[in-house]
Every structure is written in C-alpha cells, then in structure tokens.
PDB file of N, CA, C and O in Angstrom:
ATOM      1  N   MET A   1       4.404  -1.074 -15.574  1.00  0.00           N
ATOM      2  CA  MET A   1       2.804  -0.950 -15.293  1.00  0.00           C
ATOM      3  C   MET A   1       2.588  -1.031 -13.748  1.00  0.00           C
ATOM      4  O   MET A   1       3.018  -2.035 -13.087  1.00  0.00           O
ATOM      5  N   PRO A   2       1.811  -0.134 -13.281  1.00  0.00           N
ATOM      6  CA  PRO A   2       1.572   0.022 -11.920  1.00  0.00           C
ATOM      7  C   PRO A   2       0.826  -0.994 -11.299  1.00  0.00           C
ATOM      8  O   PRO A   2      -0.323  -1.600 -12.056  1.00  0.00           O
ATOM      9  N   LEU A   3       1.115  -1.480 -10.245  1.00  0.00           N
ATOM     10  CA  LEU A   3       0.086  -2.600  -9.682  1.00  0.00           C
ATOM     11  C   LEU A   3      -0.726  -2.148  -8.456  1.00  0.00           C
ATOM     12  O   LEU A   3      -0.393  -1.035  -7.872  1.00  0.00           O
ATOM     13  N   ARG A   4      -1.960  -2.784  -8.057  1.00  0.00           N
ATOM     14  CA  ARG A   4      -2.780  -2.305  -7.115  1.00  0.00           C
ATOM     15  C   ARG A   4      -2.335  -3.394  -5.947  1.00  0.00           C
ATOM     16  O   ARG A   4      -2.691  -4.432  -5.998  1.00  0.00           O
ATOM     17  N   LEU A   5      -1.692  -2.842  -4.742  1.00  0.00           N
ATOM     18  CA  LEU A   5      -1.379  -3.638  -3.704  1.00  0.00           C
ATOM     19  C   LEU A   5      -1.834  -3.444  -2.480  1.00  0.00           C
ATOM     20  O   LEU A   5      -2.103  -2.242  -2.023  1.00  0.00           O
ATOM     21  N   VAL A   6      -2.438  -4.439  -1.799  1.00  0.00           N
ATOM     22  CA  VAL A   6      -2.839  -4.398  -0.286  1.00  0.00           C
ATOM     23  C   VAL A   6      -1.804  -4.833   0.599  1.00  0.00           C
ATOM     24  O   VAL A   6      -1.293  -6.021   0.540  1.00  0.00           O
ATOM     25  N   ILE A   7      -1.268  -3.965   1.613  1.00  0.00           N
ATOM     26  CA  ILE A   7      -0.215  -4.311   2.443  1.00  0.00           C
ATOM     27  C   ILE A   7      -0.926  -4.802   3.789  1.00  0.00           C
ATOM     28  O   ILE A   7      -1.544  -3.877   4.326  1.00  0.00           O
ATOM     29  N   LEU A   8      -0.964  -6.001   4.000  1.00  0.00           N
ATOM     30  CA  LEU A   8      -1.627  -6.404   5.208  1.00  0.00           C
ATOM     31  C   LEU A   8      -0.949  -6.239   6.571  1.00  0.00           C
ATOM     32  O   LEU A   8      -1.276  -6.464   7.602  1.00  0.00           O
ATOM     33  N   ARG A   9       0.436  -5.954   6.380  1.00  0.00           N
ATOM     34  CA  ARG A   9       1.272  -6.002   7.594  1.00  0.00           C
ATOM     35  C   ARG A   9       0.763  -4.958   8.699  1.00  0.00           C
ATOM     36  O   ARG A   9       0.542  -3.593   8.189  1.00  0.00           O
ATOM     37  N   LYS A  10       0.436  -5.316   9.932  1.00  0.00           N
ATOM     38  CA  LYS A  10      -0.450  -4.369  10.869  1.00  0.00           C
ATOM     39  C   LYS A  10       0.635  -3.835  11.748  1.00  0.00           C
ATOM     40  O   LYS A  10       0.553  -3.731  13.036  1.00  0.00           O
ATOM     41  N   SER A  11       1.803  -3.296  11.117  1.00  0.00           N
ATOM     42  CA  SER A  11       2.682  -2.736  11.861  1.00  0.00           C
ATOM     43  C   SER A  11       3.315  -1.574  11.255  1.00  0.00           C
ATOM     44  O   SER A  11       3.124  -1.598  10.026  1.00  0.00           O
ATOM     45  N   TYR A  12       4.369  -0.823  11.640  1.00  0.00           N
ATOM     46  CA  TYR A  12       4.855   0.262  10.965  1.00  0.00           C
ATOM     47  C   TYR A  12       5.820  -0.193   9.978  1.00  0.00           C
ATOM     48  O   TYR A  12       5.892   0.443   8.861  1.00  0.00           O
ATOM     49  N   THR A  13       6.295  -1.455   9.983  1.00  0.00           N
ATOM     50  CA  THR A  13       6.968  -1.814   8.746  1.00  0.00           C
ATOM     51  C   THR A  13       6.249  -1.859   7.523  1.00  0.00           C
ATOM     52  O   THR A  13       6.624  -1.638   6.331  1.00  0.00           O
ATOM     53  N   GLY A  14       4.834  -2.095   7.644  1.00  0.00           N
ATOM     54  CA  GLY A  14       4.047  -2.203   6.576  1.00  0.00           C
ATOM     55  C   GLY A  14       4.032  -0.704   5.969  1.00  0.00           C
ATOM     56  O   GLY A  14       3.784  -0.586   4.763  1.00  0.00           O
ATOM     57  N   VAL A  15       4.003   0.205   6.790  1.00  0.00           N
ATOM     58  CA  VAL A  15       3.840   1.565   6.426  1.00  0.00           C
ATOM     59  C   VAL A  15       5.137   2.057   5.489  1.00  0.00           C
ATOM     60  O   VAL A  15       5.160   2.637   4.446  1.00  0.00           O
ATOM     61  N   VAL A  16       6.282   1.463   6.112  1.00  0.00           N
ATOM     62  CA  VAL A  16       7.605   1.698   5.170  1.00  0.00           C
ATOM     63  C   VAL A  16       7.467   1.217   3.749  1.00  0.00           C
ATOM     64  O   VAL A  16       7.721   1.757   2.904  1.00  0.00           O
ATOM     65  N   VAL A  17       6.999  -0.089   3.857  1.00  0.00           N
ATOM     66  CA  VAL A  17       7.030  -0.820   2.387  1.00  0.00           C
ATOM     67  C   VAL A  17       5.749  -0.071   1.687  1.00  0.00           C
ATOM     68  O   VAL A  17       6.164  -0.024   0.447  1.00  0.00           O
ATOM     69  N   ALA A  18       4.783   0.242   2.309  1.00  0.00           N
ATOM     70  CA  ALA A  18       3.771   0.940   1.371  1.00  0.00           C
ATOM     71  C   ALA A  18       4.323   2.209   0.915  1.00  0.00           C
ATOM     72  O   ALA A  18       3.958   2.493  -0.321  1.00  0.00           O
ATOM     73  N   ARG A  19       4.960   2.916   1.598  1.00  0.00           N
ATOM     74  CA  ARG A  19       5.634   4.099   0.985  1.00  0.00           C
ATOM     75  C   ARG A  19       6.507   4.095  -0.052  1.00  0.00           C
ATOM     76  O   ARG A  19       6.561   4.742  -0.918  1.00  0.00           O
ATOM     77  N   TRP A  20       7.372   2.982   0.120  1.00  0.00           N
ATOM     78  CA  TRP A  20       8.425   2.586  -0.830  1.00  0.00           C
ATOM     79  C   TRP A  20       7.661   2.110  -2.173  1.00  0.00           C
ATOM     80  O   TRP A  20       8.084   2.648  -3.393  1.00  0.00           O
ATOM     81  N   LEU A  21       6.718   1.312  -2.064  1.00  0.00           N
ATOM     82  CA  LEU A  21       5.842   1.029  -3.301  1.00  0.00           C
ATOM     83  C   LEU A  21       5.230   2.175  -4.126  1.00  0.00           C
ATOM     84  O   LEU A  21       5.196   2.334  -5.185  1.00  0.00           O
ATOM     85  N   ARG A  22       4.523   3.060  -3.159  1.00  0.00           N
ATOM     86  CA  ARG A  22       4.020   4.199  -3.718  1.00  0.00           C
ATOM     87  C   ARG A  22       5.000   5.202  -4.466  1.00  0.00           C
ATOM     88  O   ARG A  22       4.850   5.764  -5.536  1.00  0.00           O
ATOM     89  N   SER A  23       6.226   5.270  -3.940  1.00  0.00           N
ATOM     90  CA  SER A  23       7.411   5.854  -4.618  1.00  0.00           C
ATOM     91  C   SER A  23       7.741   5.372  -5.978  1.00  0.00           C
ATOM     92  O   SER A  23       8.351   5.968  -6.757  1.00  0.00           O
ATOM     93  N   GLN A  24       7.395   4.147  -6.138  1.00  0.00           N
ATOM     94  CA  GLN A  24       7.793   3.279  -7.590  1.00  0.00           C
ATOM     95  C   GLN A  24       6.289   3.383  -8.276  1.00  0.00           C
ATOM     96  O   GLN A  24       6.310   2.638  -9.364  1.00  0.00           O
ATOM     97  N   ASN A  25       5.358   4.487  -7.896  1.00  0.00           N
ATOM     98  CA  ASN A  25       4.130   4.513  -8.793  1.00  0.00           C
ATOM     99  C   ASN A  25       3.137   3.369  -8.711  1.00  0.00           C
ATOM    100  O   ASN A  25       2.346   3.179  -9.614  1.00  0.00           O
ATOM    101  N   HIS A  26       3.223   2.610  -7.557  1.00  0.00           N
ATOM    102  CA  HIS A  26       2.084   1.605  -7.396  1.00  0.00           C
ATOM    103  C   HIS A  26       0.932   2.059  -6.667  1.00  0.00           C
ATOM    104  O   HIS A  26       1.326   2.887  -5.746  1.00  0.00           O
ATOM    105  N   GLU A  27      -0.192   1.662  -6.818  1.00  0.00           N
ATOM    106  CA  GLU A  27      -1.328   2.076  -5.958  1.00  0.00           C
ATOM    107  C   GLU A  27      -1.246   0.952  -4.863  1.00  0.00           C
ATOM    108  O   GLU A  27      -1.380  -0.135  -4.906  1.00  0.00           O
ATOM    109  N   VAL A  28      -1.311   1.745  -3.616  1.00  0.00           N
ATOM    110  CA  VAL A  28      -1.196   0.816  -2.471  1.00  0.00           C
ATOM    111  C   VAL A  28      -2.353   1.157  -1.347  1.00  0.00           C
ATOM    112  O   VAL A  28      -2.446   2.355  -0.987  1.00  0.00           O
ATOM    113  N   PHE A  29      -2.717   0.228  -0.866  1.00  0.00           N
ATOM    114  CA  PHE A  29      -3.808   0.235   0.440  1.00  0.00           C
ATOM    115  C   PHE A  29      -3.124  -0.398   1.394  1.00  0.00           C
ATOM    116  O   PHE A  29      -2.866  -1.586   1.590  1.00  0.00           O
ATOM    117  N   SER A  30      -2.774   0.522   2.416  1.00  0.00           N
ATOM    118  CA  SER A  30      -2.030   0.085   3.615  1.00  0.00           C
ATOM    119  C   SER A  30      -3.173  -0.092   4.758  1.00  0.00           C
ATOM    120  O   SER A  30      -3.638   0.824   5.219  1.00  0.00           O
ATOM    121  N   VAL A  31      -3.204  -1.407   5.167  1.00  0.00           N
ATOM    122  CA  VAL A  31      -4.200  -1.735   6.198  1.00  0.00           C
ATOM    123  C   VAL A  31      -3.969  -0.910   7.370  1.00  0.00           C
ATOM    124  O   VAL A  31      -4.618  -0.206   8.325  1.00  0.00           O
ATOM    125  N   TYR A  32      -2.511  -0.870   7.804  1.00  0.00           N
ATOM    126  CA  TYR A  32      -2.028  -0.091   9.104  1.00  0.00           C
ATOM    127  C   TYR A  32      -2.504   1.450   9.110  1.00  0.00           C
ATOM    128  O   TYR A  32      -2.991   1.988  10.063  1.00  0.00           O
ATOM    129  N   GLU A  33      -2.332   2.142   7.755  1.00  0.00           N
ATOM    130  CA  GLU A  33      -2.558   3.323   7.656  1.00  0.00           C
ATOM    131  C   GLU A  33      -4.013   3.754   7.479  1.00  0.00           C
ATOM    132  O   GLU A  33      -4.731   4.712   7.892  1.00  0.00           O
ATOM    133  N   GLU A  34      -4.792   2.875   6.659  1.00  0.00           N
ATOM    134  CA  GLU A  34      -6.115   3.181   6.183  1.00  0.00           C
ATOM    135  C   GLU A  34      -7.301   2.395   6.802  1.00  0.00           C
ATOM    136  O   GLU A  34      -8.447   2.734   6.746  1.00  0.00           O
ATOM    137  N   ALA A  35      -6.983   1.272   7.549  1.00  0.00           N
ATOM    138  CA  ALA A  35      -8.051   0.437   7.933  1.00  0.00           C
ATOM    139  C   ALA A  35      -7.547  -0.534   9.025  1.00  0.00           C
ATOM    140  O   ALA A  35      -7.993  -1.594   9.490  1.00  0.00           O
ATOM    141  N   ARG A  36      -6.724   0.204  10.015  1.00  0.00           N
ATOM    142  CA  ARG A  36      -6.149  -0.552  11.166  1.00  0.00           C
ATOM    143  C   ARG A  36      -7.372  -0.904  12.103  1.00  0.00           C
ATOM    144  O   ARG A  36      -8.331  -0.427  12.196  1.00  0.00           O
ATOM    145  N   GLY A  37      -7.181  -2.324  12.454  1.00  0.00           N
ATOM    146  CA  GLY A  37      -8.172  -2.991  13.376  1.00  0.00           C
ATOM    147  C   GLY A  37      -9.291  -3.623  12.302  1.00  0.00           C
ATOM    148  O   GLY A  37     -10.201  -4.265  12.915  1.00  0.00           O
ATOM    149  N   THR A  38      -9.314  -3.540  11.132  1.00  0.00           N
ATOM    150  CA  THR A  38     -10.351  -4.080  10.240  1.00  0.00           C
ATOM    151  C   THR A  38     -10.011  -5.625  10.403  1.00  0.00           C
ATOM    152  O   THR A  38      -9.086  -6.183  10.385  1.00  0.00           O
ATOM    153  N   ASP A  39     -11.263  -6.369  10.389  1.00  0.00           N
ATOM    154  CA  ASP A  39     -11.275  -7.799  10.379  1.00  0.00           C
ATOM    155  C   ASP A  39     -10.619  -8.502   9.058  1.00  0.00           C
ATOM    156  O   ASP A  39     -10.712  -7.875   8.059  1.00  0.00           O
ATOM    157  N   ASP A  40      -9.838  -9.454   9.212  1.00  0.00           N
ATOM    158  CA  ASP A  40      -9.141 -10.054   8.000  1.00  0.00           C
ATOM    159  C   ASP A  40     -10.091 -10.474   6.857  1.00  0.00           C
ATOM    160  O   ASP A  40      -9.837 -10.327   5.831  1.00  0.00           O
ATOM    161  N   ASP A  41     -11.310 -10.951   7.378  1.00  0.00           N
ATOM    162  CA  ASP A  41     -12.229 -11.211   6.306  1.00  0.00           C
ATOM    163  C   ASP A  41     -12.761 -10.094   5.590  1.00  0.00           C
ATOM    164  O   ASP A  41     -12.919 -10.387   4.020  1.00  0.00           O
ATOM    165  N   LYS A  42     -12.828  -8.948   5.934  1.00  0.00           N
ATOM    166  CA  LYS A  42     -13.174  -7.752   5.266  1.00  0.00           C
ATOM    167  C   LYS A  42     -12.052  -7.419   4.368  1.00  0.00           C
ATOM    168  O   LYS A  42     -12.298  -6.905   3.204  1.00  0.00           O
ATOM    169  N   ILE A  43     -10.783  -7.583   4.941  1.00  0.00           N
ATOM    170  CA  ILE A  43      -9.556  -7.338   4.075  1.00  0.00           C
ATOM    171  C   ILE A  43      -9.503  -8.273   2.734  1.00  0.00           C
ATOM    172  O   ILE A  43      -9.344  -7.854   1.796  1.00  0.00           O
ATOM    173  N   LEU A  44      -9.890  -9.571   2.978  1.00  0.00           N
ATOM    174  CA  LEU A  44      -9.857 -10.493   1.878  1.00  0.00           C
ATOM    175  C   LEU A  44     -11.084 -10.061   0.872  1.00  0.00           C
ATOM    176  O   LEU A  44     -10.568 -10.198  -0.289  1.00  0.00           O
ATOM    177  N   GLN A  45     -12.098  -9.710   1.399  1.00  0.00           N
ATOM    178  CA  GLN A  45     -13.202  -9.399   0.510  1.00  0.00           C
ATOM    179  C   GLN A  45     -12.934  -8.266  -0.421  1.00  0.00           C
ATOM    180  O   GLN A  45     -13.115  -8.043  -1.437  1.00  0.00           O
ATOM    181  N   LYS A  46     -12.264  -7.128   0.272  1.00  0.00           N
ATOM    182  CA  LYS A  46     -11.770  -5.915  -0.445  1.00  0.00           C
ATOM    183  C   LYS A  46     -10.767  -6.254  -1.341  1.00  0.00           C
ATOM    184  O   LYS A  46     -10.962  -5.931  -2.645  1.00  0.00           O
ATOM    185  N   ALA A  47      -9.720  -7.115  -1.270  1.00  0.00           N
ATOM    186  CA  ALA A  47      -8.840  -7.527  -2.074  1.00  0.00           C
ATOM    187  C   ALA A  47      -9.388  -8.324  -3.364  1.00  0.00           C
ATOM    188  O   ALA A  47      -9.070  -7.880  -4.508  1.00  0.00           O
ATOM    189  N   TRP A  48     -10.409  -9.157  -3.173  1.00  0.00           N
ATOM    190  CA  TRP A  48     -11.071  -9.881  -4.213  1.00  0.00           C
ATOM    191  C   TRP A  48     -11.919  -8.894  -4.980  1.00  0.00           C
ATOM    192  O   TRP A  48     -11.898  -8.947  -6.077  1.00  0.00           O
ATOM    193  N   ASN A  49     -12.823  -8.166  -4.219  1.00  0.00           N
ATOM    194  CA  ASN A  49     -13.864  -7.381  -5.082  1.00  0.00           C
ATOM    195  C   ASN A  49     -13.278  -6.298  -5.696  1.00  0.00           C
ATOM    196  O   ASN A  49     -13.875  -5.991  -6.803  1.00  0.00           O
ATOM    197  N   GLU A  50     -12.192  -5.779  -5.433  1.00  0.00           N
ATOM    198  CA  GLU A  50     -11.595  -4.635  -6.058  1.00  0.00           C
ATOM    199  C   GLU A  50     -10.318  -4.981  -6.740  1.00  0.00           C
ATOM    200  O   GLU A  50      -9.513  -4.094  -7.333  1.00  0.00           O
ATOM    201  N   ASN A  51     -10.031  -6.099  -6.907  1.00  0.00           N
ATOM    202  CA  ASN A  51      -8.868  -6.578  -7.691  1.00  0.00           C
ATOM    203  C   ASN A  51      -7.448  -6.034  -7.284  1.00  0.00           C
ATOM    204  O   ASN A  51      -6.774  -5.728  -7.904  1.00  0.00           O
ATOM    205  N   TRP A  52      -7.225  -6.093  -5.899  1.00  0.00           N
ATOM    206  CA  TRP A  52      -5.942  -5.915  -5.296  1.00  0.00           C
ATOM    207  C   TRP A  52      -5.169  -6.967  -5.192  1.00  0.00           C
ATOM    208  O   TRP A  52      -5.723  -8.313  -4.961  1.00  0.00           O
ATOM    209  N   ILE A  53      -3.685  -6.978  -5.251  1.00  0.00           N
ATOM    210  CA  ILE A  53      -2.798  -8.146  -4.997  1.00  0.00           C
ATOM    211  C   ILE A  53      -2.513  -7.812  -3.548  1.00  0.00           C
ATOM    212  O   ILE A  53      -2.346  -6.810  -3.015  1.00  0.00           O
ATOM    213  N   LEU A  54      -2.506  -9.028  -2.584  1.00  0.00           N
ATOM    214  CA  LEU A  54      -2.506  -8.942  -1.166  1.00  0.00           C
ATOM    215  C   LEU A  54      -1.302  -9.321  -0.678  1.00  0.00           C
ATOM    216  O   LEU A  54      -0.900 -10.508  -1.156  1.00  0.00           O
ATOM    217  N   ILE A  55      -0.533  -8.466   0.007  1.00  0.00           N
ATOM    218  CA  ILE A  55       0.731  -8.769   0.511  1.00  0.00           C
ATOM    219  C   ILE A  55       0.839  -8.866   1.924  1.00  0.00           C
ATOM    220  O   ILE A  55       0.255  -8.225   2.490  1.00  0.00           O
ATOM    221  N   SER A  56       1.042 -10.149   2.517  1.00  0.00           N
ATOM    222  CA  SER A  56       1.166 -10.362   3.930  1.00  0.00           C
ATOM    223  C   SER A  56       2.470 -11.100   4.347  1.00  0.00           C
ATOM    224  O   SER A  56       2.660 -12.172   3.550  1.00  0.00           O
ATOM    225  N   CYS A  57       2.899 -10.890   5.315  1.00  0.00           N
ATOM    226  CA  CYS A  57       3.949 -11.556   5.963  1.00  0.00           C
ATOM    227  C   CYS A  57       3.476 -12.668   7.111  1.00  0.00           C
ATOM    228  O   CYS A  57       4.256 -13.261   7.737  1.00  0.00           O
ATOM    229  N   ASP A  58       2.210 -12.446   7.432  1.00  0.00           N
ATOM    230  CA  ASP A  58       1.471 -13.450   8.279  1.00  0.00           C
ATOM    231  C   ASP A  58       1.273 -14.834   7.983  1.00  0.00           C
ATOM    232  O   ASP A  58       0.040 -14.890   6.951  1.00  0.00           O
ATOM    233  N   LYS A  59       2.134 -15.700   8.241  1.00  0.00           N
ATOM    234  CA  LYS A  59       1.625 -17.162   7.945  1.00  0.00           C
ATOM    235  C   LYS A  59       0.349 -17.451   8.500  1.00  0.00           C
ATOM    236  O   LYS A  59      -0.492 -18.377   7.737  1.00  0.00           O
ATOM    237  N   ASP A  60      -0.243 -16.953   9.612  1.00  0.00           N
ATOM    238  CA  ASP A  60      -1.564 -17.405   9.962  1.00  0.00           C
ATOM    239  C   ASP A  60      -2.548 -17.139   9.098  1.00  0.00           C
ATOM    240  O   ASP A  60      -3.632 -17.622   8.806  1.00  0.00           O
ATOM    241  N   PHE A  61      -2.278 -16.006   8.427  1.00  0.00           N
ATOM    242  CA  PHE A  61      -3.369 -15.237   7.397  1.00  0.00           C
ATOM    243  C   PHE A  61      -3.356 -16.283   6.110  1.00  0.00           C
ATOM    244  O   PHE A  61      -4.562 -16.697   5.769  1.00  0.00           O
ATOM    245  N   GLY A  62      -2.250 -16.729   5.639  1.00  0.00           N
ATOM    246  CA  GLY A  62      -2.260 -17.749   4.590  1.00  0.00           C
ATOM    247  C   GLY A  62      -2.913 -19.150   5.027  1.00  0.00           C
ATOM    248  O   GLY A  62      -3.593 -19.709   4.181  1.00  0.00           O
ATOM    249  N   GLU A  63      -2.738 -19.363   6.275  1.00  0.00           N
ATOM    250  CA  GLU A  63      -3.437 -20.778   6.631  1.00  0.00           C
ATOM    251  C   GLU A  63      -4.822 -20.493   6.898  1.00  0.00           C
ATOM    252  O   GLU A  63      -5.484 -21.667   6.552  1.00  0.00           O
ATOM    253  N   LYS A  64      -5.231 -19.424   7.265  1.00  0.00           N
ATOM    254  CA  LYS A  64      -6.726 -19.146   7.340  1.00  0.00           C
ATOM    255  C   LYS A  64      -7.342 -19.363   5.903  1.00  0.00           C
ATOM    256  O   LYS A  64      -8.412 -19.830   5.946  1.00  0.00           O
ATOM    257  N   VAL A  65      -6.591 -18.827   4.816  1.00  0.00           N
ATOM    258  CA  VAL A  65      -7.161 -19.091   3.651  1.00  0.00           C
ATOM    259  C   VAL A  65      -7.346 -20.382   3.104  1.00  0.00           C
ATOM    260  O   VAL A  65      -8.459 -20.993   2.626  1.00  0.00           O
ATOM    261  N   TYR A  66      -6.482 -21.257   3.593  1.00  0.00           N
ATOM    262  CA  TYR A  66      -6.274 -22.632   3.087  1.00  0.00           C
ATOM    263  C   TYR A  66      -7.481 -23.509   4.170  1.00  0.00           C
ATOM    264  O   TYR A  66      -8.251 -24.297   3.599  1.00  0.00           O
ATOM    265  N   ARG A  67      -7.438 -23.220   5.557  1.00  0.00           N
ATOM    266  CA  ARG A  67      -8.217 -23.791   6.389  1.00  0.00           C
ATOM    267  C   ARG A  67      -9.705 -23.332   6.074  1.00  0.00           C
ATOM    268  O   ARG A  67     -10.743 -24.347   6.100  1.00  0.00           O
ATOM    269  N   GLU A  68     -10.090 -22.141   5.574  1.00  0.00           N
ATOM    270  CA  GLU A  68     -11.380 -21.737   5.308  1.00  0.00           C
ATOM    271  C   GLU A  68     -12.033 -22.137   3.751  1.00  0.00           C
ATOM    272  O   GLU A  68     -12.989 -21.772   3.339  1.00  0.00           O
ATOM    273  N   ARG A  69     -10.921 -22.776   2.945  1.00  0.00           N
ATOM    274  CA  ARG A  69     -11.009 -23.285   1.703  1.00  0.00           C
ATOM    275  C   ARG A  69     -11.529 -22.065   0.665  1.00  0.00           C
ATOM    276  O   ARG A  69     -12.478 -22.098   0.064  1.00  0.00           O
ATOM    277  N   ARG A  70     -10.867 -20.847   0.894  1.00  0.00           N
ATOM    278  CA  ARG A  70     -11.206 -19.810   0.036  1.00  0.00           C
ATOM    279  C   ARG A  70     -10.613 -19.789  -1.277  1.00  0.00           C
ATOM    280  O   ARG A  70      -9.434 -19.315  -1.638  1.00  0.00           O
ATOM    281  N   ARG A  71     -11.215 -20.448  -2.108  1.00  0.00           N
ATOM    282  CA  ARG A  71     -11.096 -21.114  -3.424  1.00  0.00           C
ATOM    283  C   ARG A  71     -10.276 -19.848  -4.460  1.00  0.00           C
ATOM    284  O   ARG A  71      -9.318 -19.934  -4.954  1.00  0.00           O
ATOM    285  N   GLN A  72     -10.960 -18.751  -4.029  1.00  0.00           N
ATOM    286  CA  GLN A  72     -10.435 -17.613  -5.060  1.00  0.00           C
ATOM    287  C   GLN A  72      -9.095 -17.006  -4.791  1.00  0.00           C
ATOM    288  O   GLN A  72      -8.508 -16.504  -5.566  1.00  0.00           O
ATOM    289  N   PHE A  73      -8.646 -17.297  -3.566  1.00  0.00           N
ATOM    290  CA  PHE A  73      -7.366 -17.006  -3.170  1.00  0.00           C
ATOM    291  C   PHE A  73      -6.200 -18.094  -3.095  1.00  0.00           C
ATOM    292  O   PHE A  73      -5.129 -17.803  -3.540  1.00  0.00           O
ATOM    293  N   LYS A  74      -6.783 -19.377  -2.968  1.00  0.00           N
ATOM    294  CA  LYS A  74      -5.735 -20.497  -2.782  1.00  0.00           C
ATOM    295  C   LYS A  74      -5.007 -20.696  -3.873  1.00  0.00           C
ATOM    296  O   LYS A  74      -3.763 -20.645  -3.854  1.00  0.00           O
ATOM    297  N   ASP A  75      -5.584 -20.492  -5.146  1.00  0.00           N
ATOM    298  CA  ASP A  75      -4.819 -20.659  -6.384  1.00  0.00           C
ATOM    299  C   ASP A  75      -3.587 -19.534  -6.642  1.00  0.00           C
ATOM    300  O   ASP A  75      -2.668 -19.775  -7.482  1.00  0.00           O
ATOM    301  N   GLU A  76      -3.792 -18.641  -6.020  1.00  0.00           N
ATOM    302  CA  GLU A  76      -2.891 -17.451  -6.125  1.00  0.00           C
ATOM    303  C   GLU A  76      -1.719 -17.251  -5.258  1.00  0.00           C
ATOM    304  O   GLU A  76      -0.883 -16.406  -5.406  1.00  0.00           O
ATOM    305  N   MET A  77      -1.907 -17.874  -4.335  1.00  0.00           N
ATOM    306  CA  MET A  77      -0.928 -17.683  -3.119  1.00  0.00           C
ATOM    307  C   MET A  77       0.529 -18.117  -3.299  1.00  0.00           C
ATOM    308  O   MET A  77       0.675 -19.174  -4.027  1.00  0.00           O
ATOM    309  N   GLN A  78       1.371 -17.416  -3.102  1.00  0.00           N
ATOM    310  CA  GLN A  78       2.668 -17.538  -3.070  1.00  0.00           C
ATOM    311  C   GLN A  78       3.411 -17.363  -1.941  1.00  0.00           C
ATOM    312  O   GLN A  78       3.194 -16.409  -1.269  1.00  0.00           O
ATOM    313  N   ARG A  79       4.504 -18.112  -1.555  1.00  0.00           N
ATOM    314  CA  ARG A  79       5.062 -17.963  -0.315  1.00  0.00           C
ATOM    315  C   ARG A  79       6.502 -17.674  -0.681  1.00  0.00           C
ATOM    316  O   ARG A  79       7.221 -18.491  -1.384  1.00  0.00           O
ATOM    317  N   LEU A  80       6.763 -16.544  -0.233  1.00  0.00           N
ATOM    318  CA  LEU A  80       8.293 -15.925  -0.383  1.00  0.00           C
ATOM    319  C   LEU A  80       9.015 -16.239   0.990  1.00  0.00           C
ATOM    320  O   LEU A  80       8.678 -15.777   2.001  1.00  0.00           O
ATOM    321  N   GLU A  81      10.034 -16.970   0.943  1.00  0.00           N
ATOM    322  CA  GLU A  81      10.761 -17.304   2.112  1.00  0.00           C
ATOM    323  C   GLU A  81      12.174 -16.596   2.192  1.00  0.00           C
ATOM    324  O   GLU A  81      13.089 -17.016   2.737  1.00  0.00           O
ATOM    325  N   ILE A  82      12.088 -15.362   1.632  1.00  0.00           N
ATOM    326  CA  ILE A  82      13.448 -14.609   1.777  1.00  0.00           C
ATOM    327  C   ILE A  82      13.940 -14.157   3.162  1.00  0.00           C
ATOM    328  O   ILE A  82      15.121 -13.785   3.443  1.00  0.00           O
ATOM    329  N   PHE A  83      13.058 -14.201   4.004  1.00  0.00           N
ATOM    330  CA  PHE A  83      13.365 -13.786   5.639  1.00  0.00           C
ATOM    331  C   PHE A  83      13.344 -14.748   6.442  1.00  0.00           C
ATOM    332  O   PHE A  83      13.678 -14.673   7.632  1.00  0.00           O
ATOM    333  N   GLU A  84      13.143 -15.856   5.972  1.00  0.00           N
ATOM    334  CA  GLU A  84      13.213 -17.171   6.951  1.00  0.00           C
ATOM    335  C   GLU A  84      14.647 -17.800   7.016  1.00  0.00           C
ATOM    336  O   GLU A  84      15.258 -17.771   6.269  1.00  0.00           O
TER     337      GLU A  84
END
C-alpha cells in the first residue's frame, strides 16, 4: 500500500531519499524540490491538513513540535536512532 510522505530534509540527501521512495511507488512531497524556503509551520500544516506522513532528520523540528504543544503531531512522533 503506497504511503503519502513529506520529506523535510532541506538538502540534496532528502532528494535522494524522495526519489528512492517514489521508485517504491510512494507519493512523496519533497520540501527541497517543491517548497524550498517554506516556513516549518506551513509544512506542518500541509502534513496535517493533507494527511501526509512527515519524515525529518532535524531534531530541532521535533523539539519545536513539543515546545509549541502541537498535540496533533505529538502523539505520532517516532524517533529513529539508526544514524546516531
């Protein structure tokens, strides 16, 4: 079953990940390719309003969600530590 994914990585690495996910038949919105420079709040709203799964390697982004008490995202956050 294809997933709808927003790749928040604001670098070329995110593009590579996005291309691979597309090759696996997932629907991907790459911030780097399609909305570079867009405010994080707008990306969060897009993910929420359009039912996208948000993927980010940015720890600050996760902290922002907790700091601003964004309840709709807080319960769904998972931290993968495969690169740490």
